[in-house]
Amino acid sequence: MPSTVRRDSVRDPRSPKKAKSRSSSFDLKSFLDSAGLGRKVARFAGKETIFSQGDPAKHVIYIQEGGVKLAVVSEVGKEAVVAILGPGDFFGEGCLAGQSTCMASATAVAPTTVLVIEKAVMTRALHEEHEFSDRFIAYMLERNLRVEADLIDQLFNSSEKRLARTLLLLARYGSPGHQATVLPKLSQEMLAEMIGTTRSRVNFFMNKFRRLGFIQYDSNHDLCINHSLLSVVLHD
Amino acid sequence: MPSTVRRDSVRDPRSPKKAKSRSSSFDLKSFLDSAGLGRKVARFAGKETIFSQGDPAKHVIYIQEGGVKLAVVSEVGKEAVVAILGPGDFFGEGCLAGQSTCMASATAVAPTTVLVIEKAVMTRALHEEHEFSDRFIAYMLERNLRVEADLIDQLFNSSEKRLARTLLLLARYGSPGHQATVLPKLSQEMLAEMIGTTRSRVNFFMNKFRRLGFIQYDSNHDLCINHSLLSVVLHD
DNA sequence: CACTGACTGTTCACTATTGAACAGTCGTCA
DNA sequence: TGACGACTGTTCAATAGTGAACAGTCAGTG
């Protein structure tokens, strides 16, 4: 069984407005369709594996609907969640940089539909289609900021703060801008893997946050977080 | 004074061959020159600041010669080194993703010459010059892998392993492929900031590694590391 | 030379984090 | 219904990591 380890990344705090910017004037789906890239649509049920760490890396995948978890497993069997992605996100793009195998496993976290794009086709499209290339660059820049923010979070903050931040980001992801937000079901085990700590630690802080009124939940009911109160944790 | 915190990233372990791939057929420098992008050349002495966290973000910068350290400072004054970049690397690219201020400070770690490219000019070049755009995409993909690897390292490994990994990466950077490598002078304070721990911890492990013969150094002489021995640390 | 600044070497009390174990609570499925 | 699996709640000894202090080395400099 996997045990520890982390990573949130769901929506970067440093690019606040971005939430909807992907649905700009350019219609990616139509472009992909017309370019013959969109033919390969694939659907996955929740918890279904899309690809596994070590598989040959041959495709870039674009999420149309649903959600995907990227995770890696260490030599000693610890699991870490590198990112949780949603509609509009790409993954598997490592193959464009010469990666021959997948560095992470991708698993659907909900019923998900994706476009599967051959590496060669993707490369050609990037060469030939300006707008597509622009969009992809913008996406990679954003993604980079997100990962960097996660890294910095990891460097600076204690696991208590990382948990608070992750919950806030997940909440923002769900429904932007409100004071209190309900989160989809998420096990403490998975939170631990996102944050890079142990389940017992997550449990400890979740109970602490609940005791202090920062969050609410009854066993197996949805989690509800109070943005402003929880934010306090981040600033000591 | 800053105290703790981390980050290596110098050359990703997952893209071994890449070291020289940037000097491919396409001559970036000539392109930039001919496109009028290369007019603004700037030079910095070692330790000179290129830009500071919080400055307005208006340029993408391309390193021609030398080395640059990207660091961020937390609210409580801790400093973390996000990356150490060399010739062929870009930085400041966050402004292309809509960042209005610099998220990090950039400091030359050696005498350095760079091309300073206006955000608008960069955007135009990405639109209009296929080959340039390709190159930039490739660069961002690689950079992304690097940061992700750093994040994963942080998630999985103890500070001892992170120190070993960072030393190995720095060594590979210096002179690829050999058994023992000499590293440029690097204070333990800075190593601590790259790794995300305290100087006392770094000192402790440096002495341990030296005692075990994994590395050698006399006060203020260059550090010499033994690749194969030090690699052992990574695998427990 | 004496002084300062920038480092390394070392120690130590405290705190944070891990890892593992065990009990309790659902939901579901034969 | 009862067994199972997937969770949460809780505890605790054992480590790992922090922060701050103080001494020692060395180079440069007025």
Coordinates of C-alpha atoms (C1' of nucleotides) in Angstrom, one line a residue:
Chain A
M1 CA 0.0 0.0 0.0
P2 CA 1.2 3.5 -0.6
S3 CA 1.7 5.4 2.5
T4 CA 2.9 9.0 2.8
V5 CA 3.5 11.9 0.5
R6 CA 2.2 14.9 -1.1
R7 CA 1.3 17.6 -3.5
D8 CA -1.4 19.9 -4.1
S9 CA -1.1 22.5 -6.8
V10 CA -4.7 22.9 -7.7
R11 CA -4.8 26.4 -9.0
D12 CA -1.9 28.7 -8.2
P13 CA -2.4 31.4 -5.6
R14 CA -0.2 33.7 -7.7
S15 CA -2.4 33.7 -10.7
P16 CA -5.7 34.5 -9.1
K17 CA -7.8 35.5 -12.1
K18 CA -6.8 32.6 -14.4
A19 CA -9.6 30.3 -13.3
K20 CA -11.7 30.8 -16.4
S21 CA -9.2 32.3 -18.8
R22 CA -8.8 29.0 -20.7
S23 CA -12.2 29.4 -22.4
S24 CA -11.0 32.4 -24.4
S25 CA -11.9 33.3 -28.0
F26 CA -10.0 30.5 -29.5
D27 CA -11.9 27.2 -29.5
L28 CA -9.4 24.5 -28.9
K29 CA -11.8 21.7 -29.3
S30 CA -12.9 22.8 -32.7
F31 CA -9.3 23.4 -33.7
L32 CA -8.3 20.0 -32.6
D33 CA -11.3 18.5 -34.4
S34 CA -10.7 20.2 -37.6
A35 CA -7.0 19.4 -37.5
G36 CA -7.8 15.8 -37.0
L37 CA -6.3 15.8 -33.6
G38 CA -9.6 15.4 -31.8
R39 CA -10.5 12.1 -33.3
K40 CA -9.2 10.1 -30.5
V41 CA -11.5 10.8 -27.6
A42 CA -11.2 8.6 -24.6
R43 CA -13.5 8.2 -21.6
F44 CA -12.5 7.0 -18.1
A45 CA -14.5 6.1 -15.1
G46 CA -13.5 7.5 -11.7
K47 CA -10.4 5.7 -10.3
E48 CA -9.6 4.3 -13.7
T49 CA -5.9 4.4 -14.7
I50 CA -5.1 6.5 -17.7
F51 CA -1.4 5.5 -17.8
S52 CA 1.1 4.2 -15.3
Q53 CA 4.6 5.4 -14.3
G54 CA 7.0 3.6 -16.6
D55 CA 4.7 3.2 -19.5
P56 CA 6.1 4.4 -22.9
A57 CA 5.3 8.1 -23.3
K58 CA 3.7 8.7 -26.7
H59 CA 0.8 11.0 -26.2
V60 CA -0.1 14.4 -24.9
I61 CA -3.5 14.3 -23.3
Y62 CA -6.0 17.2 -23.0
I63 CA -8.8 17.1 -20.4
Q64 CA -12.2 18.0 -21.7
E65 CA -14.2 17.0 -18.7
G66 CA -13.6 15.5 -15.3
G67 CA -10.4 15.4 -13.3
V68 CA -7.1 13.6 -13.3
K69 CA -4.6 12.9 -10.5
L70 CA -0.9 12.7 -11.4
A71 CA 1.1 10.7 -8.9
V72 CA 4.5 9.2 -8.6
V73 CA 5.7 6.3 -6.4
S74 CA 9.1 6.3 -4.8
E75 CA 11.5 3.4 -4.7
V76 CA 10.3 2.5 -1.2
G77 CA 6.7 2.7 -2.2
K78 CA 5.7 6.1 -0.9
E79 CA 3.2 7.8 -3.1
A80 CA 3.1 11.5 -3.9
V81 CA 0.4 13.4 -5.7
V82 CA 2.1 15.8 -8.1
A83 CA -1.0 17.6 -9.4
I84 CA -4.7 17.4 -9.7
L85 CA -5.8 18.6 -13.1
G86 CA -9.2 19.6 -14.5
P87 CA -10.8 20.6 -17.8
G88 CA -8.5 22.6 -20.0
D89 CA -5.3 21.1 -18.6
F90 CA -2.8 19.0 -20.5
F91 CA -0.7 16.2 -19.2
G92 CA 1.8 13.7 -20.6
E93 CA 3.6 16.6 -22.3
G94 CA 6.9 15.3 -21.0
C95 CA 7.1 13.2 -24.1
L96 CA 7.6 16.3 -26.2
A97 CA 10.7 17.1 -24.2
G98 CA 12.2 13.7 -25.0
Q99 CA 10.9 11.7 -22.1
S100 CA 10.6 8.1 -23.4
T101 CA 8.6 6.8 -20.4
C102 CA 5.9 8.3 -18.2
M103 CA 7.3 9.8 -15.0
A104 CA 4.0 9.6 -13.2
S105 CA 0.8 7.7 -13.2
A106 CA -2.4 9.4 -14.3
T107 CA -5.7 8.3 -12.7
A108 CA -9.2 9.7 -13.3
V109 CA -10.6 11.1 -10.1
A110 CA -14.1 11.4 -11.6
P111 CA -15.7 10.3 -14.9
T112 CA -13.4 12.0 -17.4
T113 CA -13.2 12.5 -21.1
V114 CA -10.0 13.4 -22.8
L115 CA -8.4 14.0 -26.2
V116 CA -5.5 11.8 -26.8
I117 CA -3.0 13.4 -29.1
E118 CA -0.1 11.5 -30.7
K119 CA 3.3 13.0 -29.9
A120 CA 4.1 13.5 -33.6
V121 CA 0.7 15.1 -34.3
M122 CA 1.1 17.4 -31.4
T123 CA 4.6 18.4 -32.6
R124 CA 3.3 19.2 -36.0
A125 CA 0.3 21.1 -34.7
L126 CA 2.7 23.2 -32.6
H127 CA 4.7 24.0 -35.6
E128 CA 1.9 24.8 -37.9
E129 CA -0.8 26.4 -35.9
H130 CA 0.2 29.6 -34.3
E131 CA -2.8 30.0 -32.1
F132 CA -2.5 26.5 -30.8
S133 CA 1.2 27.0 -30.1
D134 CA 0.4 30.3 -28.3
R135 CA -2.1 28.6 -26.2
F136 CA 0.1 25.7 -25.3
I137 CA 2.9 28.1 -24.4
A138 CA 0.6 30.0 -22.1
Y139 CA -0.5 26.8 -20.6
M140 CA 3.0 25.6 -19.9
L141 CA 4.0 28.9 -18.3
E142 CA 1.0 28.8 -16.0
R143 CA 1.7 25.2 -15.1
N144 CA 5.3 26.1 -14.3
L145 CA 4.2 28.8 -12.0
R146 CA 1.9 26.4 -10.2
V147 CA 4.6 23.8 -9.7
E148 CA 7.1 26.4 -8.5
A149 CA 4.6 27.7 -6.1
D150 CA 4.1 24.2 -4.7
L151 CA 7.8 23.8 -4.4
I152 CA 8.2 27.1 -2.6
D153 CA 5.3 26.1 -0.3
Q154 CA 7.1 22.9 0.5
L155 CA 10.3 24.7 1.2
F156 CA 8.9 27.4 3.5
N157 CA 5.9 26.0 5.3
S158 CA 5.1 23.4 7.9
S159 CA 2.7 20.6 7.1
E160 CA -0.1 22.5 9.0
K161 CA 0.2 25.4 6.7
R162 CA 0.5 23.2 3.6
L163 CA -2.7 21.5 4.6
A164 CA -4.5 24.8 5.0
R165 CA -3.2 26.1 1.7
T166 CA -4.2 22.9 -0.1
L167 CA -7.7 23.1 1.3
L168 CA -8.0 26.7 0.3
L169 CA -6.8 26.0 -3.2
L170 CA -9.1 23.0 -3.6
A171 CA -12.0 25.2 -2.4
R172 CA -11.2 28.0 -4.8
Y173 CA -11.0 25.4 -7.5
G174 CA -14.5 24.2 -6.7
S175 CA -16.3 27.5 -6.5
P176 CA -14.4 30.7 -6.8
G177 CA -14.7 33.7 -4.6
H178 CA -17.1 32.7 -1.9
Q179 CA -16.7 32.7 1.8
A180 CA -17.6 29.2 2.6
T181 CA -17.2 26.3 0.1
V182 CA -18.2 22.7 0.0
L183 CA -15.5 20.3 -1.2
P184 CA -16.0 17.0 -3.0
K185 CA -15.2 14.0 -1.0
L186 CA -11.4 13.6 -0.4
S187 CA -9.8 11.1 1.8
Q188 CA -7.3 12.1 4.4
E189 CA -4.9 9.6 2.9
M190 CA -5.0 11.5 -0.4
L191 CA -4.6 14.8 1.3
A192 CA -1.5 13.4 3.0
E193 CA -0.2 12.4 -0.4
M194 CA -0.8 15.8 -1.8
I195 CA 0.8 17.6 1.1
G196 CA 3.7 15.3 1.6
T197 CA 3.1 14.1 5.1
T198 CA 1.4 11.2 6.9
R199 CA -2.3 10.5 7.3
S200 CA -2.0 10.7 11.1
R201 CA -0.6 14.2 10.7
V202 CA -3.4 15.2 8.4
N203 CA -6.0 13.8 10.8
F204 CA -4.5 15.7 13.6
F205 CA -4.7 19.0 11.8
M206 CA -8.1 18.4 10.3
N207 CA -9.5 17.8 13.8
K208 CA -7.6 20.9 15.0
F209 CA -9.1 23.0 12.2
R210 CA -12.5 21.6 12.9
R211 CA -12.2 22.3 16.7
L212 CA -11.3 25.9 15.9
G213 CA -14.2 26.3 13.5
F214 CA -12.1 26.7 10.4
I215 CA -13.7 23.8 8.7
Q216 CA -16.7 21.5 9.2
Y217 CA -17.4 17.9 8.5
D218 CA -19.2 14.9 9.9
S219 CA -18.0 11.5 9.0
N220 CA -18.3 11.0 5.3
H221 CA -20.2 14.2 4.7
D222 CA -18.9 16.9 2.5
L223 CA -16.2 19.1 3.9
C224 CA -17.0 22.7 4.3
I225 CA -14.3 25.3 4.7
N226 CA -14.3 28.9 5.9
H227 CA -11.9 30.8 3.7
S228 CA -11.2 33.7 5.9
L229 CA -10.7 31.7 9.1
L230 CA -8.5 29.1 7.4
S231 CA -6.4 31.8 5.7
V232 CA -5.3 32.9 9.2
V233 CA -3.4 29.7 9.5
L234 CA -1.2 30.7 6.5
H235 CA 0.0 33.8 8.2
D236 CA 0.8 32.3 11.5
Chain B
M1 CA 19.8 38.0 7.5
P2 CA 18.0 35.2 5.7
S3 CA 18.3 31.9 7.4
T4 CA 17.0 28.7 6.1
V5 CA 15.6 27.2 2.9
R6 CA 16.1 25.5 -0.3
R7 CA 16.2 24.4 -3.8
D8 CA 18.6 22.9 -6.2
S9 CA 17.3 22.0 -9.7
V10 CA 20.6 22.4 -11.6
R11 CA 20.1 19.9 -14.4
D12 CA 17.4 17.4 -14.1
P13 CA 18.4 13.8 -13.4
R14 CA 15.5 12.6 -15.6
S15 CA 16.9 14.2 -18.8
P16 CA 20.4 13.0 -18.8
K17 CA 21.5 13.7 -22.3
K18 CA 20.1 17.2 -22.4
A19 CA 23.3 18.9 -21.1
K20 CA 24.4 20.2 -24.5
S21 CA 21.2 19.9 -26.6
R22 CA 20.6 23.6 -26.5
S23 CA 23.4 24.3 -29.0
S24 CA 21.4 22.7 -31.8
S25 CA 21.3 23.7 -35.4
F26 CA 19.3 26.8 -34.7
D27 CA 21.4 29.7 -33.7
L28 CA 19.3 31.5 -31.1
K29 CA 21.8 34.4 -30.7
S30 CA 21.8 35.2 -34.4
F31 CA 18.1 35.0 -34.6
L32 CA 17.7 37.3 -31.7
D33 CA 20.2 39.7 -33.2
S34 CA 18.6 39.7 -36.6
A35 CA 15.1 40.0 -35.1
G36 CA 16.3 43.1 -33.2
L37 CA 15.8 41.3 -29.9
G38 CA 19.4 41.0 -29.1
R39 CA 20.2 44.7 -29.0
K40 CA 19.8 44.9 -25.3
V41 CA 22.7 43.1 -23.9
A42 CA 23.4 43.5 -20.2
R43 CA 26.4 42.5 -18.1
F44 CA 26.5 41.8 -14.4
A45 CA 29.3 41.2 -12.0
G46 CA 29.2 38.3 -9.6
K47 CA 26.7 38.9 -6.8
E48 CA 25.1 41.7 -8.6
T49 CA 21.3 41.9 -8.5
I50 CA 19.5 41.5 -11.9
F51 CA 16.0 42.1 -10.5
S52 CA 14.3 41.8 -7.2
Q53 CA 11.2 40.1 -5.9
G54 CA 8.3 42.6 -6.3
D55 CA 9.8 44.5 -9.2
P56 CA 7.5 45.1 -12.2
A57 CA 7.9 42.1 -14.5
K58 CA 8.5 43.3 -18.1
H59 CA 11.3 41.3 -19.6
V60 CA 12.2 37.8 -20.4
I61 CA 16.0 37.3 -20.0
Y62 CA 18.2 34.9 -21.8
I63 CA 21.6 33.9 -20.3
Q64 CA 24.5 34.0 -22.7
E65 CA 27.3 33.5 -20.3
G66 CA 27.7 33.1 -16.6
G67 CA 25.1 31.9 -14.0
V68 CA 22.1 33.2 -12.2
K69 CA 20.4 32.3 -8.9
L70 CA 16.7 32.7 -8.6
A71 CA 15.6 33.1 -5.0
V72 CA 12.5 34.0 -3.0
V73 CA 12.1 35.3 0.4
S74 CA 9.2 34.3 2.7
E75 CA 7.2 36.7 4.9
V76 CA 9.3 35.7 7.8
G77 CA 12.6 36.4 6.0
K78 CA 13.6 32.9 5.1
E79 CA 15.3 32.6 1.8
A80 CA 14.9 29.8 -0.7
V81 CA 16.9 29.2 -3.9
V82 CA 14.4 28.2 -6.6
A83 CA 16.9 27.5 -9.3
I84 CA 20.5 28.1 -10.5
L85 CA 20.6 28.7 -14.2
G86 CA 23.3 28.8 -16.7
P87 CA 24.0 29.7 -20.4
G88 CA 21.0 28.8 -22.6
D89 CA 18.4 29.3 -19.8
F90 CA 15.6 31.8 -19.8
F91 CA 14.2 33.5 -16.7
G92 CA 11.6 36.2 -16.0
E93 CA 9.2 34.3 -18.4
G94 CA 6.5 34.6 -15.8
C95 CA 5.6 38.0 -17.2
L96 CA 4.4 36.2 -20.4
A97 CA 1.8 34.3 -18.2
G98 CA 0.4 37.6 -16.9
Q99 CA 2.6 38.0 -13.8
S100 CA 2.8 41.7 -13.2
T101 CA 5.6 41.6 -10.6
C102 CA 8.6 39.3 -10.3
M103 CA 8.0 36.4 -7.9
A104 CA 11.7 35.9 -7.3
S105 CA 15.0 37.8 -7.1
A106 CA 17.6 37.1 -9.7
T107 CA 21.3 37.5 -8.8
A108 CA 24.3 36.8 -10.9
V109 CA 26.5 34.1 -9.3
A110 CA 29.4 34.8 -11.6
P111 CA 30.2 37.5 -14.2
T112 CA 27.2 37.2 -16.5
T113 CA 26.0 38.5 -19.8
V114 CA 22.4 38.3 -20.8
L115 CA 19.9 39.3 -23.5
V116 CA 17.1 41.4 -22.1
I117 CA 13.9 40.9 -24.2
E118 CA 10.9 43.2 -23.8
K119 CA 7.7 41.2 -23.0
A120 CA 5.9 42.6 -26.1
V121 CA 8.8 41.8 -28.3
M122 CA 9.1 38.3 -26.9
T123 CA 5.4 37.7 -27.5
R124 CA 5.6 38.9 -31.0
A125 CA 8.7 36.7 -31.7
L126 CA 6.8 33.7 -30.3
H127 CA 4.0 34.4 -32.7
E128 CA 6.0 35.1 -35.7
E129 CA 9.1 32.8 -35.5
H130 CA 8.3 29.2 -35.6
E131 CA 11.8 28.0 -34.8
F132 CA 12.1 30.4 -31.9
S133 CA 8.7 29.3 -30.6
D134 CA 9.6 25.6 -30.9
R135 CA 12.8 26.2 -29.0
F136 CA 11.1 28.1 -26.3
I137 CA 8.5 25.4 -25.9
A138 CA 11.2 22.8 -25.6
Y139 CA 12.9 24.9 -23.0
M140 CA 9.8 25.4 -20.9
L141 CA 9.0 21.7 -21.0
E142 CA 12.5 20.9 -19.8
R143 CA 12.3 23.5 -17.1
N144 CA 9.0 22.1 -16.0
L145 CA 10.5 18.6 -15.6
R146 CA 13.3 20.0 -13.6
V147 CA 11.0 21.8 -11.2
E148 CA 8.8 18.8 -10.8
A149 CA 11.8 16.6 -10.1
D150 CA 12.8 19.1 -7.4
L151 CA 9.4 19.0 -5.9
I152 CA 9.3 15.3 -5.9
D153 CA 12.7 15.2 -4.3
Q154 CA 11.4 17.4 -1.6
L155 CA 8.4 15.3 -1.1
F156 CA 10.2 12.0 -0.8
N157 CA 13.6 12.5 0.6
S158 CA 15.3 13.5 3.8
S159 CA 17.6 16.5 3.9
E160 CA 20.6 14.2 3.8
K161 CA 19.5 12.7 0.5
R162 CA 18.5 16.1 -0.9
L163 CA 22.0 17.4 -0.1
A164 CA 23.6 14.4 -1.8
R165 CA 21.4 14.9 -4.9
T166 CA 22.1 18.6 -5.1
L167 CA 25.8 18.0 -4.9
L168 CA 25.6 15.4 -7.6
L169 CA 23.6 17.7 -9.9
L170 CA 25.9 20.6 -9.3
A171 CA 28.8 18.3 -10.2
R172 CA 27.2 17.0 -13.3
Y173 CA 26.6 20.6 -14.3
G174 CA 30.2 21.5 -13.8
S175 CA 31.8 18.7 -15.8
P176 CA 29.6 15.9 -17.1
G177 CA 30.3 12.2 -16.9
H178 CA 33.4 11.9 -14.8
Q179 CA 34.0 10.1 -11.6
A180 CA 35.2 12.8 -9.5
T181 CA 34.4 16.5 -10.0
V182 CA 35.6 19.7 -8.6
L183 CA 32.9 22.2 -7.7
P184 CA 33.1 26.0 -7.7
K185 CA 33.0 27.6 -4.2
L186 CA 29.6 27.4 -2.7
S187 CA 28.9 28.3 0.9
Q188 CA 27.0 25.9 3.2
E189 CA 24.5 28.7 3.8
M190 CA 23.7 28.7 0.1
L191 CA 23.5 24.9 0.0
A192 CA 21.0 25.1 2.9
E193 CA 18.9 27.5 1.0
M194 CA 18.9 25.3 -2.1
I195 CA 18.0 22.2 -0.1
G196 CA 15.5 23.7 2.2
T197 CA 17.1 23.2 5.5
T198 CA 19.4 24.9 8.0
R199 CA 23.1 25.6 7.8
S200 CA 23.8 23.5 10.8
R201 CA 22.1 20.5 9.2
V202 CA 24.2 21.0 6.0
N203 CA 27.3 21.3 8.0
F204 CA 26.5 18.1 9.8
F205 CA 26.0 16.1 6.6
M206 CA 29.0 17.7 4.8
N207 CA 31.2 16.5 7.6
K208 CA 29.6 13.1 7.6
F209 CA 30.1 12.8 3.8
R210 CA 33.7 13.9 4.2
R211 CA 34.3 11.4 7.0
L212 CA 33.0 8.6 4.8
G213 CA 35.1 9.7 1.9
F214 CA 32.2 10.7 -0.4
I215 CA 33.5 14.2 -0.8
Q216 CA 36.7 16.1 0.0
Y217 CA 37.5 19.6 1.0
D218 CA 39.8 21.7 3.2
S219 CA 38.6 24.9 4.5
N220 CA 38.0 27.3 1.6
H221 CA 39.5 25.0 -1.0
D222 CA 37.3 23.6 -3.8
L223 CA 34.9 20.9 -3.1
C224 CA 35.6 17.6 -4.8
I225 CA 32.9 14.9 -4.9
N226 CA 33.0 11.2 -5.7
H227 CA 30.0 10.5 -7.9
S228 CA 29.7 6.8 -7.3
L229 CA 30.2 6.9 -3.5
L230 CA 27.8 9.8 -3.1
S231 CA 25.2 8.1 -5.2
V232 CA 25.0 5.4 -2.6
V233 CA 23.4 7.9 -0.2
L234 CA 20.5 8.4 -2.6
H235 CA 19.5 4.7 -2.5
D236 CA 19.8 4.4 1.2
Chain C
dC1 C1' 49.0 44.8 13.4
dA2 C1' 44.2 44.8 15.0
dC3 C1' 39.6 44.6 13.2
dT4 C1' 35.9 43.3 10.5
dG5 C1' 33.2 40.2 7.6
dA6 C1' 32.3 35.9 5.7
dC7 C1' 32.7 31.3 6.5
dT8 C1' 33.0 26.6 8.9
dG9 C1' 32.7 23.5 13.1
dT10 C1' 30.0 22.2 17.0
dT11 C1' 26.7 21.8 20.6
dC12 C1' 22.1 21.5 22.6
dA13 C1' 17.4 22.0 24.2
dC14 C1' 13.1 22.1 21.8
dT15 C1' 9.7 21.0 18.4
dA16 C1' 7.8 18.8 14.4
dT17 C1' 7.2 14.7 12.0
dT18 C1' 7.1 9.8 11.3
dG19 C1' 5.4 5.1 11.3
dA20 C1' 2.9 1.7 13.2
dA21 C1' -0.7 0.0 15.9
dC22 C1' -5.4 -0.5 17.3
dA23 C1' -10.3 0.7 17.8
dG24 C1' -14.5 2.5 15.8
dT25 C1' -17.9 3.7 11.8
dC26 C1' -20.0 3.3 7.7
dG27 C1' -21.7 1.2 3.3
dT28 C1' -22.3 -2.7 0.4
dC29 C1' -22.6 -6.9 -1.1
dA30 C1' -23.3 -11.9 -1.0
Chain D
dT1 C1' -26.9 -10.5 8.8
dG2 C1' -22.2 -10.7 8.9
dA3 C1' -17.9 -10.2 6.7
dC4 C1' -15.2 -7.1 4.3
dG5 C1' -13.0 -2.8 2.7
dA6 C1' -12.3 1.9 2.9
dC7 C1' -12.2 5.4 6.0
dT8 C1' -11.5 8.3 10.4
dG9 C1' -9.9 8.9 15.3
dT10 C1' -6.2 8.4 18.5
dT11 C1' -2.0 7.2 20.7
dC12 C1' 3.0 7.0 21.4
dA13 C1' 7.9 6.0 21.2
dA14 C1' 11.5 7.1 18.1
dT15 C1' 13.6 10.2 14.9
dA16 C1' 14.6 14.2 12.2
dG17 C1' 15.0 18.9 11.9
dT18 C1' 15.3 23.8 13.9
dG19 C1' 17.3 27.9 15.8
dA20 C1' 20.4 30.1 18.3
dA21 C1' 24.7 30.4 20.4
dC22 C1' 29.6 30.5 20.6
dA23 C1' 34.4 29.4 19.1
dG24 C1' 37.8 29.2 15.4
dT25 C1' 39.9 30.3 10.6
dC26 C1' 41.1 33.0 7.1
dA27 C1' 41.5 37.1 3.8
dG28 C1' 41.4 41.7 3.2
dT29 C1' 42.1 46.3 4.7
dG30 C1' 42.9 50.8 7.0

